[in-house]
Amino acid sequence: MVNFMMDKYIVPSFVVSLLGFLLLYILRPRTPNYKKKDPKSTQKCDSHNVISSKSEKGTDADVIIVGAGVAGAALAHTLAKEGRNVHVIERDLTEPDRIVGELLQPGGYLKLIELGIEDCVEDIDAQRVVGYALFKDGKSTNVSYPLKNFHSDVAGRSFHNGRFIQKMREKAATLPNVRLEQGTVTSLIEENGSIKGVQYKTKAGQELKAHAPLTVVCDGCFSNLRRSLCDPKVDVPSCFVGLVLELENDQLPYPNHGHVILADPSPILFYPISSTEIRCLVDVPGQKLPSLANGDMANYLKTMVAPQVPPELRDAFLSAIDKGHIKTMPNRSMPAAPYPTPGALLLGDSFNMRHPLTGGGMTVALSDIAVLRNLLMPLQDLNDADELCKYLESFYTLRKPVASTINTLAGALYKVFCASPDQARREMRDACFDYLSLGGTCSTGPVALLSGLNPNPMSLVLHFFAVAVYGVGRLLVPFPSPKKLWIGARLISAASGIIFPIIKAEGIRQMFFPTTIPAYHRAPPVKTESD
């Protein structure tokens, strides 16, 4: 019966999504989605606002990187391998302790291989992840990554975020042309509209300047430099409450899988971060959390969340609450809206964020680094500011299809997976769970998108509306009624209301038609035998 329904309704789903897409294309903005730089928004390098330096110190760096998280450390190693002299300035070089950035999708692992840093997931007790398990109303299903065409080592990896970052930093620091320094960058140095370097304060409190033809800002989600390089529109739809479950003898219900519980009011995640630890992330909608100090948070977790946790994990979950090591983290999303600026570039969470439900952040960052490396390959000398700026503007175009697909899926899935009093939204949530349970293309297609193995924007739109039409088909079988038809129409409307605003924020033309946007350089030139 289910297969019959799929055969009957998958074609209409494609028609609906294509019609919607064509309508969006016709109504698309006629100008590129890049805002012109406002001179007033950029810090001027004059006597009124420049921090007076106790000493001036020049550098012979080709690139200054602000931040040595996943993006900064990976970029430093990548560009240094290309022969660039790299100066990395990181606020705190001790091992980070975060509750996000712990799951690397298989698409991200492939980028590690492409960049030559896949060994950074070794010797940190990282765990292989081969798919996801979904739980809803006492039912469960698992969907595997489509990995059969890849080398046996290719899979997702989950780990302690801090351990991974330290390995990345250590690997970058082994290269002689990488200078890794602890310091706090306070501002960018601008001359005649171009960024020439940074002003920073060393660990010892000394105020210095560093100069380079290219400055890459990747100082994370709390970036204090992004405002001069982009138009940040940060949304905080929810917060994560993080716990670590210690399991010695028990296992996850589905070993080597990430677990997503479609709970009320929003999802709960479980995944291994070592051979004896499981990370739990409880999503709490909004920005206001129960108080940790007075015990409201512990009570909320025990009374509201614990009953929805799978029985195999419930005792460990309650034990983790009693131990009290509860951490919180706002979940931010921010579309990329750059001011193309000579001499500077944004990367990582300082530039673009999405809801961390799908664990796509590191995959986007590593993909961006691969794009940037390929763009800069032909440029022997980065001091040609005009030439460099043309290449950097191309970066914003070339990254869009991959980044926007992962961003859109993260935002759309979060909204679909959240509980809602609206019956149409509930039907969409049920349809999504059952659609993924069908197996075949209905599971491998969406999971290939989520994992970064096939970040195709059109495939995302088609599968999203296939779920919606599948939901309508479930309502109308065996006999349609006016009420069911009305709910079905509202379901399609709700689906459109979820995905189209996200696509619009990402940029319709950039996401689906990047080749229509002028780009000075789209791929490194083909080397001949005489080169």
Coordinates of C-alpha atoms in Angstrom, one line a residue:
M1 CA 0.0 0.0 0.0
V2 CA 2.8 2.4 0.9
N3 CA 4.6 1.7 -2.3
F4 CA 1.4 2.3 -4.3
M5 CA 1.0 5.7 -2.6
M6 CA 4.6 6.6 -3.3
D7 CA 4.2 5.7 -7.0
K8 CA 1.0 7.6 -7.2
Y9 CA 2.2 10.8 -5.5
I10 CA 5.9 11.2 -6.2
V11 CA 5.2 12.6 -9.8
P12 CA 2.8 15.3 -8.5
S13 CA 5.4 16.2 -5.9
F14 CA 8.0 16.9 -8.6
V15 CA 5.5 18.9 -10.6
V16 CA 4.5 21.0 -7.5
S17 CA 8.1 21.7 -6.5
L18 CA 9.1 22.5 -10.1
L19 CA 6.2 24.9 -10.5
G20 CA 7.1 26.6 -7.2
F21 CA 10.7 26.8 -8.2
L22 CA 9.9 28.4 -11.6
L23 CA 7.7 30.9 -9.9
L24 CA 10.5 31.9 -7.6
Y25 CA 12.9 32.2 -10.5
I26 CA 10.5 34.5 -12.4
L27 CA 10.1 36.6 -9.2
R28 CA 13.8 36.6 -8.3
P29 CA 15.6 39.8 -7.5
R30 CA 17.2 41.3 -10.6
T31 CA 20.3 42.4 -8.8
P32 CA 22.8 40.3 -7.1
N33 CA 22.3 39.7 -3.4
Y34 CA 25.6 41.3 -2.4
K35 CA 25.2 44.6 -0.5
K36 CA 27.5 47.4 -1.3
K37 CA 29.9 48.2 1.5
D38 CA 28.9 51.1 3.7
P39 CA 32.1 53.2 4.3
K40 CA 30.6 54.2 7.7
S41 CA 30.3 50.7 8.8
T42 CA 34.0 50.0 8.4
Q43 CA 36.6 51.0 11.1
K44 CA 38.8 53.7 9.8
C45 CA 42.5 53.6 10.6
D46 CA 42.9 57.2 11.9
S47 CA 44.0 58.9 15.1
H48 CA 40.6 58.9 16.6
N49 CA 39.9 55.2 16.8
V50 CA 43.2 53.3 16.4
I51 CA 44.5 51.7 19.6
S52 CA 47.9 53.2 20.2
S53 CA 50.6 50.5 20.0
K54 CA 53.4 50.2 22.5
S55 CA 55.4 48.7 19.7
E56 CA 54.9 48.1 16.0
K57 CA 55.8 44.8 14.6
G58 CA 55.6 43.9 10.9
T59 CA 55.2 40.4 9.5
D60 CA 56.1 38.8 6.3
A61 CA 52.9 36.8 6.2
D62 CA 50.9 36.2 3.0
V63 CA 47.8 35.5 5.0
I64 CA 46.6 36.4 8.5
I65 CA 44.0 34.1 10.0
V66 CA 41.9 35.3 12.9
G67 CA 40.9 32.3 14.9
A68 CA 42.2 28.8 15.2
G69 CA 39.1 26.7 15.5
V70 CA 38.2 24.1 13.0
A71 CA 38.0 26.6 10.1
G72 CA 41.1 28.6 11.1
A73 CA 43.4 25.7 11.8
A74 CA 42.3 23.7 8.7
L75 CA 42.8 26.8 6.5
A76 CA 46.2 27.5 8.0
H77 CA 47.5 24.0 7.2
T78 CA 45.9 24.1 3.7
L79 CA 47.4 27.4 2.7
A80 CA 50.7 26.7 4.2
K81 CA 51.0 23.5 2.2
E82 CA 50.5 25.7 -0.9
G83 CA 53.6 27.6 0.1
R84 CA 51.9 30.6 1.8
N85 CA 53.3 32.1 4.9
V86 CA 50.5 32.1 7.4
H87 CA 50.1 34.0 10.7
V88 CA 47.3 32.6 12.9
I89 CA 46.1 34.7 15.9
E90 CA 43.9 32.8 18.3
R91 CA 42.3 34.3 21.5
D92 CA 42.8 31.1 23.6
L93 CA 45.0 28.2 22.6
T94 CA 43.9 25.9 25.4
E95 CA 41.7 23.0 24.5
P96 CA 38.1 24.2 23.9
D97 CA 35.2 22.6 25.8
R98 CA 32.1 22.9 23.7
I99 CA 28.9 21.0 23.3
V100 CA 28.6 21.5 19.5
G101 CA 30.9 20.8 16.6
E102 CA 31.2 17.2 17.7
L103 CA 29.7 15.4 14.6
L104 CA 31.5 15.5 11.3
Q105 CA 29.3 14.3 8.4
P106 CA 30.8 11.9 5.8
G107 CA 30.9 14.8 3.3
G108 CA 33.0 16.7 5.8
Y109 CA 35.3 13.7 6.2
L110 CA 35.8 13.6 2.4
K111 CA 36.9 17.2 2.6
L112 CA 39.4 16.3 5.3
I113 CA 40.8 13.8 2.9
E114 CA 40.8 16.3 0.0
L115 CA 42.7 18.8 2.3
G116 CA 45.1 16.1 3.5
I117 CA 44.2 16.4 7.2
E118 CA 42.1 13.3 7.7
D119 CA 44.5 12.0 10.3
C120 CA 43.2 14.7 12.7
V121 CA 40.3 12.4 13.7
E122 CA 42.9 9.7 14.7
D123 CA 44.0 9.1 18.3
I124 CA 41.2 11.2 19.8
D125 CA 38.8 8.2 20.4
A126 CA 36.6 9.4 17.5
Q127 CA 33.7 7.1 16.7
R128 CA 32.5 6.1 13.3
V129 CA 28.9 7.2 12.4
V130 CA 27.2 5.4 9.6
G131 CA 23.6 6.8 9.8
Y132 CA 20.8 8.1 11.9
A133 CA 18.0 6.5 14.0
L134 CA 14.7 8.3 14.3
F135 CA 12.3 7.9 17.2
K136 CA 8.7 9.1 17.3
D137 CA 5.8 8.0 19.5
G138 CA 7.3 4.7 20.5
K139 CA 8.3 3.9 16.9
S140 CA 11.8 3.9 15.5
T141 CA 13.6 3.6 12.2
N142 CA 17.2 3.9 11.0
V143 CA 18.6 5.4 7.8
S144 CA 22.1 4.7 6.7
Y145 CA 24.5 7.0 4.8
P146 CA 24.8 5.9 1.1
L147 CA 28.5 4.9 1.4
K148 CA 28.7 1.9 -0.9
N149 CA 30.5 3.8 -3.6
F150 CA 33.2 5.2 -1.3
H151 CA 36.3 3.8 0.4
S152 CA 35.5 1.7 3.5
D153 CA 37.1 4.4 5.7
V154 CA 34.6 7.0 4.6
A155 CA 31.9 7.6 7.3
G156 CA 30.9 10.2 9.7
R157 CA 33.0 10.9 12.8
S158 CA 31.9 12.0 16.2
F159 CA 34.4 13.2 18.9
H160 CA 35.2 15.7 21.6
N161 CA 35.3 19.0 19.8
G162 CA 38.3 20.2 21.8
R163 CA 40.4 17.2 21.0
F164 CA 39.7 17.6 17.3
I165 CA 40.6 21.2 17.3
Q166 CA 43.9 20.6 19.2
K167 CA 44.9 18.0 16.7
M168 CA 44.2 20.5 13.9
R169 CA 46.2 23.1 15.6
E170 CA 49.1 20.8 16.2
K171 CA 49.1 19.7 12.6
A172 CA 49.1 23.2 11.3
A173 CA 51.9 24.2 13.7
T174 CA 54.2 21.4 12.4
L175 CA 54.6 23.4 9.1
P176 CA 57.5 25.8 9.2
N177 CA 55.6 28.6 7.4
V178 CA 52.8 28.7 10.0
R179 CA 53.1 31.0 13.0
L180 CA 50.5 30.2 15.6
E181 CA 50.2 32.9 18.3
Q182 CA 47.8 33.5 21.2
G183 CA 46.3 37.0 21.1
T184 CA 43.1 38.9 20.8
V185 CA 42.4 40.8 17.6
T186 CA 40.8 44.1 18.4
S187 CA 40.2 45.6 14.9
L188 CA 41.0 45.3 11.2
I189 CA 43.5 47.8 9.7
E190 CA 41.9 49.5 6.7
E191 CA 43.6 51.8 4.2
N192 CA 41.7 53.3 1.2
G193 CA 38.9 50.8 1.5
S194 CA 41.3 47.7 1.7
I195 CA 42.1 45.6 4.7
K196 CA 45.8 45.5 5.2
G197 CA 46.0 43.5 8.4
V198 CA 44.9 43.5 12.1
Q199 CA 45.6 45.1 15.4
Y200 CA 45.8 42.7 18.3
K201 CA 46.8 42.3 21.9
T202 CA 49.2 39.5 22.8
K203 CA 48.8 37.2 25.7
A204 CA 51.3 39.4 27.6
G205 CA 49.2 42.5 27.0
Q206 CA 51.4 44.0 24.3
E207 CA 49.5 45.8 21.6
L208 CA 50.8 45.1 18.1
K209 CA 49.9 45.3 14.4
A210 CA 50.3 42.6 11.8
H211 CA 50.1 43.1 8.1
A212 CA 49.4 40.8 5.2
P213 CA 47.7 41.1 1.7
L214 CA 44.9 38.8 2.8
T215 CA 43.2 38.6 6.2
V216 CA 40.7 35.8 6.8
V217 CA 38.4 36.3 9.8
C218 CA 37.1 33.0 11.2
D219 CA 36.7 33.9 14.9
G220 CA 33.5 31.9 15.5
C221 CA 29.9 32.6 16.2
F222 CA 30.7 35.4 18.7
S223 CA 32.8 37.3 16.1
N224 CA 33.4 40.9 17.0
L225 CA 34.9 41.6 13.5
R226 CA 32.2 40.4 11.2
R227 CA 30.2 43.7 11.2
S228 CA 32.7 45.5 9.0
L229 CA 32.7 42.6 6.4
C230 CA 29.1 41.5 6.2
D231 CA 25.5 42.3 7.2
P232 CA 24.9 39.9 10.1
K233 CA 21.3 38.9 10.7
V234 CA 21.6 36.4 13.5
D235 CA 18.5 34.4 14.5
V236 CA 18.4 32.4 17.7
P237 CA 15.5 29.9 17.3
S238 CA 16.4 27.7 20.3
C239 CA 19.1 26.7 22.7
F240 CA 20.8 23.3 23.2
V241 CA 21.1 21.9 26.7
G242 CA 24.1 19.5 26.7
L243 CA 24.8 16.4 28.9
V244 CA 27.4 13.6 28.7
L245 CA 26.0 10.1 29.3
E246 CA 28.6 7.6 30.5
L247 CA 27.8 4.1 29.4
E248 CA 30.1 1.2 30.3
N249 CA 28.2 -1.9 29.3
D250 CA 25.1 -0.6 27.5
Q251 CA 25.1 0.6 23.9
L252 CA 23.0 3.0 22.0
P253 CA 19.8 1.4 20.5
Y254 CA 21.5 1.7 17.1
P255 CA 25.3 1.5 17.4
N256 CA 27.4 3.9 15.4
H257 CA 24.3 6.0 14.6
G258 CA 23.2 9.5 15.6
H259 CA 19.8 9.3 17.3
V260 CA 17.1 11.9 16.8
I261 CA 14.0 11.8 19.1
L262 CA 11.1 13.8 17.6
A263 CA 10.0 14.9 21.1
D264 CA 7.7 17.6 22.4
P265 CA 8.3 20.5 22.0
S266 CA 11.5 19.9 19.9
P267 CA 14.1 17.3 19.0
I268 CA 16.5 15.5 21.4
L269 CA 19.9 14.2 20.0
F270 CA 22.2 11.4 21.1
Y271 CA 25.5 10.4 19.5
P272 CA 28.7 8.9 20.8
I273 CA 31.7 11.2 21.3
S274 CA 34.1 8.5 22.7
S275 CA 34.1 4.8 23.3
T276 CA 32.5 5.4 26.7
E277 CA 30.5 8.6 26.4
I278 CA 27.4 9.7 24.6
R279 CA 26.5 13.3 24.0
C280 CA 22.9 14.3 24.6
L281 CA 21.6 17.6 23.3
V282 CA 18.1 18.7 24.3
D283 CA 16.7 21.4 22.1
V284 CA 14.7 24.1 24.0
P285 CA 12.8 26.5 21.7
G286 CA 13.3 30.2 22.3
Q287 CA 16.1 32.0 24.1
K288 CA 14.8 31.8 27.7
L289 CA 16.0 28.7 29.5
P290 CA 15.0 27.3 32.9
S291 CA 17.4 28.4 35.5
L292 CA 20.4 26.1 36.2
A293 CA 21.2 27.8 39.5
N294 CA 17.8 27.1 41.3
G295 CA 17.3 23.6 39.9
D296 CA 14.6 24.5 37.4
M297 CA 16.6 23.1 34.5
A298 CA 17.2 19.8 36.3
N299 CA 13.5 19.5 37.1
Y300 CA 12.6 20.3 33.5
L301 CA 14.9 17.6 32.1
K302 CA 13.6 15.0 34.6
T303 CA 9.9 15.7 34.2
M304 CA 9.5 16.9 30.6
V305 CA 12.4 15.4 28.7
A306 CA 13.3 12.1 30.5
P307 CA 9.9 10.4 29.8
Q308 CA 10.5 10.9 26.0
V309 CA 14.0 9.4 26.1
P310 CA 14.3 5.8 24.8
P311 CA 14.2 3.4 27.7
E312 CA 17.8 2.1 26.9
L313 CA 19.2 5.6 27.7
R314 CA 16.8 6.9 30.4
D315 CA 18.8 5.7 33.4
A316 CA 22.0 7.1 32.1
F317 CA 20.2 10.4 31.2
L318 CA 18.9 10.8 34.7
S319 CA 22.3 10.0 36.2
A320 CA 23.9 12.7 34.0
I321 CA 21.4 15.2 35.3
D322 CA 22.2 14.3 38.9
K323 CA 25.9 14.8 38.3
G324 CA 25.1 18.4 37.4
H325 CA 27.5 18.9 34.5
I326 CA 24.8 20.7 32.4
K327 CA 25.9 23.1 29.7
T328 CA 23.9 25.4 27.4
M329 CA 24.5 26.9 24.0
P330 CA 22.3 29.2 21.9
N331 CA 21.6 27.8 18.4
R332 CA 22.3 30.5 15.9
S333 CA 21.5 30.8 12.2
M334 CA 22.9 33.5 10.0
P335 CA 22.7 33.6 6.2
A336 CA 25.9 34.7 4.4
A337 CA 25.6 38.4 3.4
P338 CA 29.1 39.6 2.6
Y339 CA 30.4 43.0 1.7
P340 CA 33.1 42.0 -0.8
T341 CA 36.1 43.7 0.7
P342 CA 39.6 44.0 -0.8
G343 CA 42.1 42.1 1.3
A344 CA 39.6 40.4 3.6
L345 CA 37.4 37.3 3.8
L346 CA 35.0 35.8 6.3
L347 CA 34.9 32.1 6.9
G348 CA 33.3 29.6 9.3
D349 CA 30.7 30.6 11.9
S350 CA 31.7 34.2 11.8
F351 CA 30.4 34.3 8.3
N352 CA 27.6 31.8 8.0
M353 CA 25.6 29.7 10.5
R354 CA 22.8 27.2 10.4
H355 CA 20.8 25.3 13.1
P356 CA 23.2 22.6 14.4
L357 CA 20.5 19.9 14.3
T358 CA 22.0 18.3 11.2
G359 CA 25.7 18.7 12.2
G360 CA 26.5 20.5 8.9
G361 CA 28.6 23.4 10.1
M362 CA 32.1 21.8 9.8
T363 CA 31.2 20.3 6.4
V364 CA 30.3 23.8 5.1
A365 CA 33.5 25.3 6.6
L366 CA 35.8 22.6 5.1
S367 CA 34.1 22.8 1.8
D368 CA 34.6 26.6 1.8
I369 CA 38.3 26.0 2.5
A370 CA 38.6 23.7 -0.5
V371 CA 36.9 26.3 -2.7
L372 CA 39.2 29.0 -1.4
R373 CA 42.4 27.0 -1.9
N374 CA 41.5 26.2 -5.5
L375 CA 40.7 29.8 -6.2
L376 CA 44.0 31.1 -4.8
M377 CA 46.2 28.4 -6.5
P378 CA 46.9 30.5 -9.6
L379 CA 47.8 33.6 -7.6
Q380 CA 51.6 33.5 -6.9
D381 CA 51.5 37.0 -5.4
L382 CA 48.6 38.0 -3.2
N383 CA 49.8 41.7 -3.1
D384 CA 47.9 42.5 -6.3
A385 CA 44.9 43.8 -4.4
D386 CA 42.6 44.2 -7.5
E387 CA 43.3 40.8 -8.8
L388 CA 42.9 39.2 -5.4
C389 CA 39.6 40.9 -4.8
K390 CA 38.2 39.5 -8.1
Y391 CA 39.1 36.0 -6.9
L392 CA 37.6 36.5 -3.5
E393 CA 34.3 37.7 -5.0
S394 CA 34.2 34.5 -7.0
F395 CA 34.5 32.6 -3.7
Y396 CA 31.1 33.9 -2.5
T397 CA 29.5 32.5 -5.8
L398 CA 31.2 29.2 -5.9
R399 CA 30.5 28.2 -2.3
K400 CA 26.7 28.8 -2.6
P401 CA 25.2 25.6 -3.9
V402 CA 26.9 23.4 -1.3
A403 CA 26.6 25.8 1.6
S404 CA 23.0 26.8 0.8
T405 CA 21.8 23.2 0.5
I406 CA 23.2 22.2 3.9
N407 CA 21.9 25.5 5.5
T408 CA 18.4 25.2 4.0
L409 CA 18.1 21.5 5.0
A410 CA 19.1 22.3 8.6
G411 CA 16.6 25.1 9.0
A412 CA 13.8 23.2 7.3
L413 CA 14.3 20.0 9.2
Y414 CA 14.4 21.8 12.5
K415 CA 11.0 23.4 11.8
V416 CA 9.5 20.1 10.5
F417 CA 10.8 18.1 13.5
C418 CA 9.4 20.5 16.1
A419 CA 6.0 19.7 17.6
S420 CA 3.2 22.0 16.7
P421 CA -0.5 22.5 17.7
D422 CA -1.3 23.0 14.0
Q423 CA -2.7 19.8 12.5
A424 CA -1.1 20.5 9.1
R425 CA 2.3 20.8 10.7
R426 CA 1.7 17.6 12.7
E427 CA 0.8 15.8 9.4
M428 CA 4.0 17.1 7.9
R429 CA 6.1 15.8 10.8
D430 CA 4.4 12.4 10.6
A431 CA 4.9 12.3 6.8
C432 CA 8.6 13.1 7.1
F433 CA 9.1 10.2 9.6
D434 CA 7.2 7.8 7.5
Y435 CA 8.8 9.0 4.2
L436 CA 12.3 8.3 5.6
S437 CA 11.1 4.9 6.9
L438 CA 10.2 3.8 3.4
G439 CA 13.8 3.1 2.5
G440 CA 15.3 3.2 -1.0
T441 CA 15.5 6.7 -2.6
C442 CA 13.1 8.1 0.0
S443 CA 15.8 7.6 2.7
T444 CA 19.1 7.6 0.8
G445 CA 18.2 10.9 -1.1
P446 CA 17.5 13.0 2.0
V447 CA 20.4 11.4 4.0
A448 CA 22.8 12.1 1.1
L449 CA 21.8 15.7 1.3
L450 CA 22.1 15.8 5.1
S451 CA 25.5 14.1 5.1
G452 CA 27.0 16.4 2.5
L453 CA 27.5 13.6 0.0
N454 CA 25.1 15.1 -2.5
P455 CA 24.6 18.8 -1.6
N456 CA 22.3 19.5 -4.5
P457 CA 19.7 22.3 -4.1
M458 CA 17.2 20.9 -6.6
S459 CA 17.3 17.5 -5.0
L460 CA 16.6 19.1 -1.7
V461 CA 13.5 21.0 -3.0
L462 CA 12.2 17.8 -4.8
H463 CA 12.5 15.6 -1.7
F464 CA 11.0 18.3 0.6
F465 CA 7.9 18.6 -1.5
A466 CA 7.8 14.8 -2.1
V467 CA 7.4 14.6 1.7
A468 CA 4.6 17.2 1.6
V469 CA 2.7 15.5 -1.3
Y470 CA 3.2 12.1 0.4
G471 CA 1.6 13.6 3.5
V472 CA -1.4 14.8 1.4
G473 CA -1.7 11.3 -0.2
R474 CA -1.8 9.7 3.3
L475 CA -4.7 12.0 4.2
L476 CA -6.7 11.3 1.1
V477 CA -6.4 7.5 1.1
P478 CA -8.7 5.6 1.1
F479 CA -11.4 8.3 0.7
P480 CA -11.0 12.1 0.5
S481 CA -13.3 14.4 2.3
P482 CA -13.6 18.2 2.3
K483 CA -11.9 18.4 5.7
K484 CA -9.0 16.2 4.6
L485 CA -8.6 18.2 1.4
W486 CA -8.5 21.4 3.5
I487 CA -5.8 19.9 5.8
G488 CA -3.9 18.7 2.7
A489 CA -3.9 22.2 1.2
R490 CA -2.7 23.7 4.5
L491 CA 0.1 21.1 4.6
I492 CA 1.4 22.2 1.2
S493 CA 1.1 25.8 2.3
A494 CA 2.9 25.0 5.6
A495 CA 5.7 23.2 3.7
S496 CA 6.1 26.2 1.3
G497 CA 6.1 28.6 4.3
I498 CA 9.0 26.6 5.8
I499 CA 11.3 26.2 2.9
F500 CA 10.8 29.2 0.7
P501 CA 11.8 31.9 3.2
I502 CA 15.0 30.0 4.0
I503 CA 15.8 29.7 0.3
K504 CA 15.1 33.4 -0.2
A505 CA 17.5 34.3 2.7
E506 CA 20.2 32.1 1.1
G507 CA 19.7 33.7 -2.3
I508 CA 17.6 32.1 -5.0
R509 CA 19.9 33.0 -7.9
Q510 CA 23.1 32.2 -6.1
M511 CA 21.7 28.8 -4.8
F512 CA 20.2 27.5 -8.0
F513 CA 21.8 29.5 -10.8
P514 CA 25.4 30.3 -9.8
T515 CA 26.6 30.1 -13.4
T516 CA 24.4 33.2 -14.2
I517 CA 26.4 35.3 -11.8
P518 CA 29.6 36.8 -13.3
A519 CA 32.6 35.2 -11.7
Y520 CA 36.2 36.2 -12.6
H521 CA 37.5 32.8 -11.8
R522 CA 35.6 29.5 -11.4
A523 CA 38.3 26.9 -11.4
P524 CA 42.1 26.8 -11.3
P525 CA 43.6 26.7 -14.8
V526 CA 44.5 23.4 -16.3
K527 CA 48.2 22.8 -15.9
T528 CA 50.1 21.7 -19.0
E529 CA 53.2 19.7 -19.3
S530 CA 55.2 22.8 -20.0
D531 CA 54.1 24.5 -16.7

